[in-house]
Coordinates of C-alpha atoms in Angstrom, one line a residue:
X1 CA 110.7 106.5 135.4
X2 CA 108.8 110.2 135.7
X3 CA 111.5 111.9 133.6
X4 CA 111.3 109.2 131.0
X5 CA 108.0 109.3 130.7
X6 CA 108.3 113.4 130.3
X7 CA 110.6 112.6 127.5
X8 CA 108.5 110.6 125.9
X9 CA 105.2 112.8 126.2
X10 CA 107.4 116.2 125.0
X11 CA 108.8 113.9 122.1
X12 CA 104.9 112.3 120.7
X13 CA 104.2 116.5 121.3
X14 CA 106.7 117.5 118.8
X15 CA 106.1 114.8 116.8
X16 CA 102.1 115.4 116.3
X17 CA 102.8 119.3 116.0
X18 CA 105.4 118.6 113.3
X19 CA 103.2 115.7 112.0
X20 CA 100.9 117.4 109.7
X21 CA 103.2 120.5 108.6
X22 CA 105.4 118.7 105.9
X23 CA 103.8 119.3 102.4
X24 CA 105.4 121.3 99.8
X25 CA 102.4 121.1 97.0
X26 CA 99.4 119.4 96.7
X27 CA 97.1 118.6 93.7
X28 CA 93.2 117.4 93.8
X29 CA 92.7 118.3 89.9
X30 CA 91.5 114.2 89.6
X31 CA 88.3 113.3 89.8
X32 CA 89.0 111.1 93.0
X33 CA 92.4 110.7 93.5
X34 CA 94.6 113.7 95.7
X35 CA 98.3 114.1 95.2
X36 CA 100.6 115.1 97.8
X37 CA 104.6 116.2 97.4
X38 CA 106.5 116.5 100.8
X39 CA 109.1 118.6 101.9
X40 CA 111.6 115.8 101.4
X41 CA 110.7 115.2 97.8
X42 CA 108.6 111.8 98.1
X43 CA 105.5 111.6 96.2
X44 CA 101.8 110.1 97.7
X45 CA 98.8 109.1 96.5
X46 CA 95.5 108.3 97.9
X47 CA 91.9 107.3 96.9
X48 CA 90.9 105.8 93.6
X49 CA 93.5 103.9 91.6
X50 CA 91.1 102.5 89.1
X51 CA 93.5 103.2 86.0
X52 CA 96.4 102.9 88.1
X53 CA 97.0 106.7 88.9
X54 CA 99.1 105.4 92.3
X55 CA 102.2 104.5 90.1
X56 CA 102.8 101.4 92.6
X57 CA 102.2 98.9 90.3
X58 CA 98.5 98.0 91.1
X59 CA 94.5 99.0 91.2
X60 CA 93.9 99.0 94.9
X61 CA 92.7 102.0 96.0
X62 CA 93.7 103.0 99.3
X63 CA 91.7 105.4 102.4
X64 CA 95.2 107.2 103.3
X65 CA 98.0 108.1 101.8
X66 CA 100.8 105.8 100.0
X67 CA 104.2 106.5 99.0
X68 CA 104.7 106.4 95.0
X69 CA 108.1 104.4 94.8
X70 CA 111.0 105.3 96.5
X71 CA 112.0 108.3 95.0
X72 CA 112.8 111.8 96.8
X73 CA 113.1 114.0 93.8
X74 CA 110.0 115.1 92.5
X75 CA 108.9 118.6 92.2
X76 CA 105.7 119.0 89.8
X77 CA 102.1 117.1 89.5
X78 CA 99.4 117.1 87.3
X79 CA 96.7 114.7 86.9
X80 CA 93.2 113.2 86.0
X81 CA 92.6 109.5 85.2
X82 CA 96.3 110.3 83.3
X83 CA 99.2 111.6 85.9
X84 CA 102.1 113.8 84.6
X85 CA 105.0 114.8 87.0
X86 CA 108.3 116.4 86.6
X87 CA 111.2 116.1 88.7
X88 CA 113.9 118.3 89.7
X89 CA 116.1 117.3 87.7
X90 CA 113.6 118.3 84.8
X91 CA 112.7 114.9 83.6
X92 CA 108.9 114.3 82.6
X93 CA 107.1 111.2 83.8
X94 CA 103.9 109.7 83.4
X95 CA 101.5 106.9 84.4
X96 CA 97.7 106.5 84.2
X97 CA 95.2 106.0 81.4
X98 CA 96.6 106.3 77.4
X99 CA 93.6 105.7 75.4
X100 CA 94.2 108.6 73.7
X101 CA 98.0 108.7 74.2
X102 CA 97.8 111.4 76.9
X103 CA 100.9 109.9 78.9
X104 CA 103.0 110.9 75.8
X105 CA 104.6 107.8 75.1
X106 CA 104.3 107.1 71.9
X107 CA 101.4 104.0 72.3
X108 CA 97.9 103.9 73.7
X109 CA 98.8 101.6 76.3
X110 CA 98.3 102.4 80.1
X111 CA 100.5 101.9 82.6
X112 CA 100.0 101.2 86.2
X113 CA 104.1 102.6 86.9
X114 CA 106.0 105.7 85.9
X115 CA 107.1 105.9 82.6
X116 CA 109.4 108.7 81.1
X117 CA 108.4 111.0 78.7
X118 CA 111.5 111.0 76.2
X119 CA 114.8 111.8 77.1
X120 CA 114.8 115.7 77.8
X121 CA 115.5 117.4 81.1
X122 CA 114.3 120.9 80.4
X123 CA 111.0 120.7 81.7
X124 CA 108.8 123.1 83.9
X125 CA 105.5 123.4 83.9
X126 CA 102.3 121.1 83.4
X127 CA 98.7 121.0 83.1
X128 CA 96.2 117.7 82.3
X129 CA 93.5 118.4 81.0
X130 CA 90.5 115.1 80.7
X131 CA 92.2 113.4 78.2
X132 CA 94.9 115.9 77.1
X133 CA 98.7 117.2 78.6
X134 CA 99.8 120.5 77.9
X135 CA 103.6 121.1 79.2
X136 CA 106.1 124.3 78.8
X137 CA 109.8 123.7 78.7
X138 CA 112.5 126.0 80.1
X139 CA 113.4 127.3 76.8
X140 CA 109.3 128.6 76.9
X141 CA 108.0 126.3 74.4
X142 CA 104.8 125.1 74.7
X143 CA 104.1 121.1 73.8
X144 CA 100.9 119.3 73.8
X145 CA 99.6 115.9 73.4
X146 CA 96.9 113.2 73.7
X147 CA 92.9 113.6 72.8
X148 CA 92.5 116.8 70.2
X149 CA 88.7 116.2 69.5
X150 CA 87.9 119.6 70.2
X151 CA 91.1 121.1 69.0
X152 CA 92.6 121.3 72.8
X153 CA 96.1 120.7 71.5
X154 CA 96.2 123.7 69.6
X155 CA 98.3 122.3 66.3
X156 CA 95.8 123.4 64.1
X157 CA 94.2 119.9 63.6
X158 CA 91.6 117.8 65.4
X159 CA 93.9 114.7 64.8
X160 CA 95.1 112.8 68.3
X161 CA 99.0 113.0 69.2
X162 CA 100.6 110.2 71.2
X163 CA 103.9 111.8 71.5
X164 CA 104.8 115.5 72.8
X165 CA 103.9 118.0 69.8
X166 CA 105.7 121.6 69.5
X167 CA 102.8 124.4 69.4
X168 CA 103.9 126.9 66.9
X169 CA 107.3 128.6 67.6
X170 CA 106.7 130.6 70.3
X171 CA 109.2 130.7 73.0
X172 CA 107.6 132.8 75.7
X173 CA 104.9 130.9 77.2
X174 CA 104.9 131.5 80.9
X175 CA 102.2 129.5 82.4
X176 CA 99.3 126.1 81.1
X177 CA 96.0 125.1 82.7
X178 CA 93.5 122.4 81.0
X179 CA 89.9 121.8 81.2
X180 CA 87.9 119.3 80.1
X181 CA 88.4 119.7 76.3
X182 CA 89.9 123.6 76.3
X183 CA 93.0 124.6 77.1
X184 CA 94.3 128.5 78.4
X185 CA 97.9 129.6 79.0
X186 CA 99.7 133.3 79.7
X187 CA 102.9 134.2 78.2
X188 CA 105.7 136.3 79.8
X189 CA 104.3 139.5 78.3
X190 CA 101.3 139.1 80.3
X191 CA 98.8 138.2 77.2
X192 CA 96.3 135.5 77.8
X193 CA 95.6 132.8 74.9
X194 CA 92.9 130.0 74.7
X195 CA 91.8 127.2 72.0
X196 CA 90.1 123.9 72.3
X197 CA 86.1 123.5 73.2
X198 CA 84.1 127.0 73.0
X199 CA 80.4 125.3 73.7
X200 CA 79.8 127.2 77.0
X201 CA 82.0 130.3 76.2
X202 CA 85.3 129.1 78.3
X203 CA 87.8 130.1 75.4
X204 CA 86.7 133.9 76.4
X205 CA 86.1 134.7 72.5
X206 CA 83.2 136.4 72.5
X207 CA 81.7 133.7 70.4
X208 CA 81.1 130.2 71.3
X209 CA 83.3 128.8 68.1
X210 CA 85.6 126.3 68.7
X211 CA 89.4 127.2 67.8
X212 CA 92.3 124.5 67.1
X213 CA 94.9 127.1 67.7
X214 CA 95.9 129.4 70.1
X215 CA 94.1 132.8 70.2
X216 CA 94.4 135.7 72.3
X217 CA 91.9 136.6 74.6
X218 CA 91.1 140.3 74.6
X219 CA 94.3 142.9 74.3
X220 CA 95.1 143.0 78.2
X221 CA 98.7 142.7 79.2
X222 CA 98.2 142.0 82.5
X223 CA 97.5 138.3 83.4
X224 CA 99.4 137.0 85.6
X225 CA 97.6 133.7 87.2
X226 CA 95.1 131.0 85.5
X227 CA 93.1 128.2 86.4
X228 CA 90.8 126.0 84.2
X229 CA 87.6 123.8 85.4
X230 CA 85.7 121.5 83.6
X231 CA 84.1 124.5 81.5
X232 CA 85.0 127.5 83.3
X233 CA 87.9 129.7 84.0
X234 CA 89.6 131.9 87.0
X235 CA 92.2 134.4 86.6
X236 CA 94.3 136.9 88.3
X237 CA 95.9 140.2 87.0
X238 CA 99.0 141.7 88.2
X239 CA 96.5 144.4 90.1
X240 CA 95.3 141.7 91.8
X241 CA 91.9 141.4 90.8
X242 CA 90.0 138.5 89.8
X243 CA 88.0 137.4 86.6
X244 CA 85.6 134.8 85.4
X245 CA 84.2 133.4 82.3
X246 CA 82.8 130.3 80.9
X247 CA 80.4 127.8 82.3
X248 CA 78.0 129.3 85.1
X249 CA 75.3 126.8 85.6
X250 CA 76.1 126.3 89.5
X251 CA 77.1 129.8 90.3
X252 CA 80.7 129.1 89.9
X253 CA 81.8 132.4 88.4
X254 CA 80.7 133.9 91.5
X255 CA 79.0 136.6 90.0
X256 CA 75.2 136.4 91.2
X257 CA 74.2 133.5 89.2
X258 CA 74.0 135.4 85.6
X259 CA 74.1 133.1 82.7
X260 CA 77.4 131.7 81.3
X261 CA 79.6 134.5 80.1
X262 CA 81.9 134.3 76.7
X263 CA 83.9 137.0 77.7
X264 CA 86.6 137.2 80.8
X265 CA 84.4 139.3 83.7
X266 CA 85.5 141.1 86.7
X267 CA 84.3 139.2 90.3
X268 CA 83.8 142.2 92.7
X269 CA 86.0 145.3 93.0
X270 CA 88.7 143.8 95.3
X271 CA 92.5 143.6 94.1
X272 CA 93.8 141.7 96.8
X273 CA 93.4 138.4 95.4
X274 CA 96.7 135.8 95.2
X275 CA 95.5 132.2 94.3
X276 CA 92.5 130.4 92.6
X277 CA 91.7 127.0 91.5
X278 CA 88.6 126.1 89.6
X279 CA 87.1 122.8 90.0
X280 CA 84.3 120.8 88.0
X281 CA 81.4 123.3 88.9
X282 CA 83.0 125.2 91.9
X283 CA 85.7 127.8 92.3
X284 CA 88.1 128.8 94.8
X285 CA 90.5 131.9 95.5
X286 CA 92.8 133.0 98.3
X287 CA 93.4 136.6 99.1
X288 CA 96.3 138.4 99.8
X289 CA 95.4 138.0 103.5
X290 CA 95.8 134.4 103.5
X291 CA 91.8 134.3 103.6
X292 CA 90.3 131.6 101.4
X293 CA 87.0 132.1 99.3
X294 CA 84.7 129.7 97.6
X295 CA 81.4 129.8 95.5
X296 CA 79.6 126.8 93.2
X297 CA 78.7 123.7 93.1
X298 CA 78.0 122.4 97.2
X299 CA 76.0 119.2 96.8
X300 CA 79.0 116.8 98.7
X301 CA 80.2 120.0 101.1
X302 CA 83.0 120.7 97.9
X303 CA 83.1 124.7 99.1
X304 CA 83.9 123.4 102.8
X305 CA 82.2 126.2 104.6
X306 CA 80.1 123.6 106.6
X307 CA 77.3 123.2 104.9
X308 CA 75.8 121.7 101.3
X309 CA 74.2 124.6 100.3
X310 CA 75.8 126.4 96.6
X311 CA 77.1 129.9 96.3
X312 CA 76.4 132.2 93.6
X313 CA 78.9 134.7 95.1
X314 CA 82.3 134.2 96.8
X315 CA 81.8 133.5 100.6
X316 CA 85.0 133.1 103.0
X317 CA 85.1 129.3 104.0
X318 CA 85.8 130.0 107.7
X319 CA 87.9 132.9 109.3
X320 CA 90.9 131.0 109.1
X321 CA 93.8 133.3 107.5
X322 CA 97.2 131.3 106.7
X323 CA 96.0 129.5 103.3
X324 CA 98.7 129.0 100.5
X325 CA 97.4 126.6 97.8
X326 CA 94.3 125.5 96.7
X327 CA 93.7 122.9 94.4
X328 CA 90.4 121.2 93.8
X329 CA 88.8 118.3 91.6
X330 CA 88.1 118.9 87.7
X331 CA 86.3 115.7 87.3
X332 CA 84.2 115.4 90.9
X333 CA 83.9 117.3 94.0
X334 CA 86.6 117.5 96.2
X335 CA 89.3 120.1 97.1
X336 CA 92.4 120.1 99.0
X337 CA 94.5 123.0 100.4
X338 CA 98.2 124.0 101.9
X339 CA 98.7 126.4 104.4
X340 CA 101.3 128.4 105.3
X341 CA 102.8 126.1 107.7
X342 CA 103.1 123.5 105.6
X343 CA 99.7 121.9 107.0
X344 CA 97.4 119.8 104.5
X345 CA 93.8 120.2 104.6
X346 CA 90.9 118.3 102.8
X347 CA 87.3 118.4 102.2
X348 CA 84.2 117.5 99.9
X349 CA 83.4 114.0 98.1
X350 CA 85.2 111.1 99.5
X351 CA 83.7 108.2 98.1
X352 CA 86.7 106.5 97.2
X353 CA 89.0 107.8 100.5
X354 CA 90.3 111.1 98.2
X355 CA 90.3 112.6 101.3
X356 CA 93.1 110.4 102.9
X357 CA 91.0 110.1 106.4
X358 CA 90.8 106.7 106.5
X359 CA 86.8 106.4 105.6
X360 CA 84.6 107.1 102.7
X361 CA 82.7 109.8 104.7
X362 CA 82.3 113.1 102.6
X363 CA 83.3 116.4 104.5
X364 CA 81.6 119.9 104.4
X365 CA 84.5 121.5 106.7
X366 CA 88.2 120.9 106.1
X367 CA 90.0 117.9 107.9
X368 CA 93.8 118.2 108.8
X369 CA 95.6 115.3 107.0
X370 CA 98.6 114.6 108.8
X371 CA 101.8 113.2 107.2
X372 CA 102.6 109.8 106.5
X373 CA 105.6 109.0 108.7
X374 CA 107.2 107.9 111.9
X375 CA 109.6 109.6 113.5
X376 CA 110.1 109.7 117.7
X377 CA 110.4 106.0 118.3
X378 CA 113.9 106.1 117.7
X379 CA 114.7 108.5 120.8
X380 CA 113.0 105.9 123.1
X381 CA 115.8 103.2 124.7
X382 CA 113.6 100.1 125.2
X383 CA 113.9 97.2 127.3
X384 CA 111.6 95.1 125.2
X385 CA 112.6 93.4 121.9
X386 CA 109.9 92.8 118.7
X387 CA 110.2 90.1 115.8
X388 CA 110.3 89.7 113.3
X389 CA 109.7 93.2 112.3
X390 CA 108.6 93.6 109.6
X391 CA 105.8 91.5 110.5
X392 CA 103.4 89.2 108.7
X393 CA 101.1 87.6 111.0
X394 CA 102.4 86.4 114.5
X395 CA 104.6 89.5 116.3
X396 CA 107.1 88.2 119.2
X397 CA 107.6 90.4 122.5
X398 CA 111.1 89.4 124.1
X399 CA 110.1 90.2 127.7
X400 CA 114.0 89.2 128.7
X401 CA 113.3 90.9 132.4
X402 CA 110.0 89.8 132.8
X403 CA 108.7 93.3 132.9
X404 CA 105.1 93.6 134.2
X405 CA 103.2 95.0 131.3
X406 CA 99.6 96.6 131.9
X407 CA 98.6 96.8 128.2
X408 CA 100.1 96.7 124.3
X409 CA 98.2 99.1 122.1
X410 CA 98.8 99.3 118.3
X411 CA 98.2 103.0 116.8
X412 CA 98.0 104.0 113.1
X413 CA 99.8 107.3 112.2
X414 CA 96.9 109.2 112.4
X415 CA 96.7 108.8 116.7
X416 CA 94.0 106.0 116.2
X417 CA 94.0 102.9 118.8
X418 CA 93.7 99.8 116.1
X419 CA 94.6 97.2 118.9
X420 CA 94.4 97.3 123.0
X421 CA 96.0 94.0 124.8
X422 CA 95.5 94.1 128.7
X423 CA 96.4 90.4 129.0
X424 CA 100.4 89.8 128.9
X425 CA 101.1 87.2 126.6
X426 CA 104.2 87.0 124.4
X427 CA 102.6 87.6 121.1
X428 CA 100.2 89.3 119.1
X429 CA 98.3 88.1 116.2
X430 CA 98.0 90.6 113.5
X431 CA 96.9 89.1 110.7
X432 CA 94.0 91.0 110.3
X433 CA 95.9 94.3 110.3
X434 CA 96.5 95.8 106.9
X435 CA 100.2 96.5 105.7
X436 CA 101.8 99.6 106.4
X437 CA 103.6 101.6 109.3
X438 CA 102.4 101.7 112.7
X439 CA 103.4 102.5 116.4
X440 CA 103.4 100.0 119.3
X441 CA 103.4 101.5 122.5
X442 CA 103.8 99.3 126.1
X443 CA 103.0 100.3 129.3
X444 CA 104.2 98.6 132.2
X445 CA 103.1 98.4 135.8
X446 CA 105.6 100.8 136.6
X447 CA 104.3 103.4 134.6
X448 CA 106.9 103.2 132.2
X449 CA 105.6 103.6 128.6
X450 CA 107.7 102.6 125.7
X451 CA 107.2 102.9 122.0
X452 CA 107.8 100.9 119.0
X453 CA 107.9 101.6 115.2
X454 CA 106.2 98.5 113.5
X455 CA 106.0 97.7 109.8
X456 CA 103.5 94.8 109.1
X457 CA 104.0 93.3 105.5

């Protein structure tokens, strides 16, 4: 029995150590929703589902990650109140709010399930603004659709588009980013371009005039990475230098609370920047050494540095050195980040459960979010039987060997004990348990612990 118990403990340790290390990419761009794609290609969402952002056919919120469909070939995702995602086969899918045609399906009818955008299978990059969408195909062409009130589609008009519309004739677009009402892009020649709303200088054009066609920012040809927030932008050059422009009302440019600027300005003298993300009024950047730096608005702890005080210069979030990717909300106040080991952390506003921890409590330090999966129960040889499984209300326990039971526990996939029953019985009433996957642990008087995978309908 001791050997079996040690095996269970070992497998449990392996399970929980690998439990959080399964994420491939994440997105917190949406106001109150977070998305994650696991390394197995499955897509997960948590937080607010008011506009059908989960794509699961409902508008019910979730405080923990839930899977979107059964597909396992999701590759990239970008979201606000509407969601765009690319599969590994190059097809493009959309769901959520469609008031301005931002789903690209030729209508203004919203959808609570993923619908394919056209039939093309050569989509490469996507970027979602508040109510508009940008995309690049594998042939380097640029496409846009949805709201165009500020000229953010870049087609030379201010007319909304209900279907993907090619922007210009260039076929050398490399990357894109979409803000509230402006758009930003880099070409393969290293030039940077912007269009749309320019009320706060977010186009970087040395003026405050909107434009409805792409215009080049400066003459530099060394731009490498970009990130658009609500009304400000961050960019990294191939040299590793960091640049910012647009709104600076909350110190989000990181330049010491100088006024908003309509020209890209270098932030500090460091040339070791690797990744950037621009939120609503907050900024995030990762250096080559894996450290994460933040600045801007922090009233909900969205900077993740342990307090709620805003910062007008970039400061390290903590001493950890294995941050690899960062995504922040353009519509509100939360962030999510990946580490180099594939683990995921969330922090900031949690009003709708967008941090995925099962609560609605804000967090001003990073919270480790485990993977929603179950792995180790199949390795344990059990002497008890459970039925029915999946269960709706009553779970019956078959104990043909009349084993003396010390306790029965039901644990969720985050390790939280939900039910503990110390009296021997042949059934459990689970009618109050939420639908999902759980671990049922049974310990007998001879110290034998057995585990079961339990599915609650």
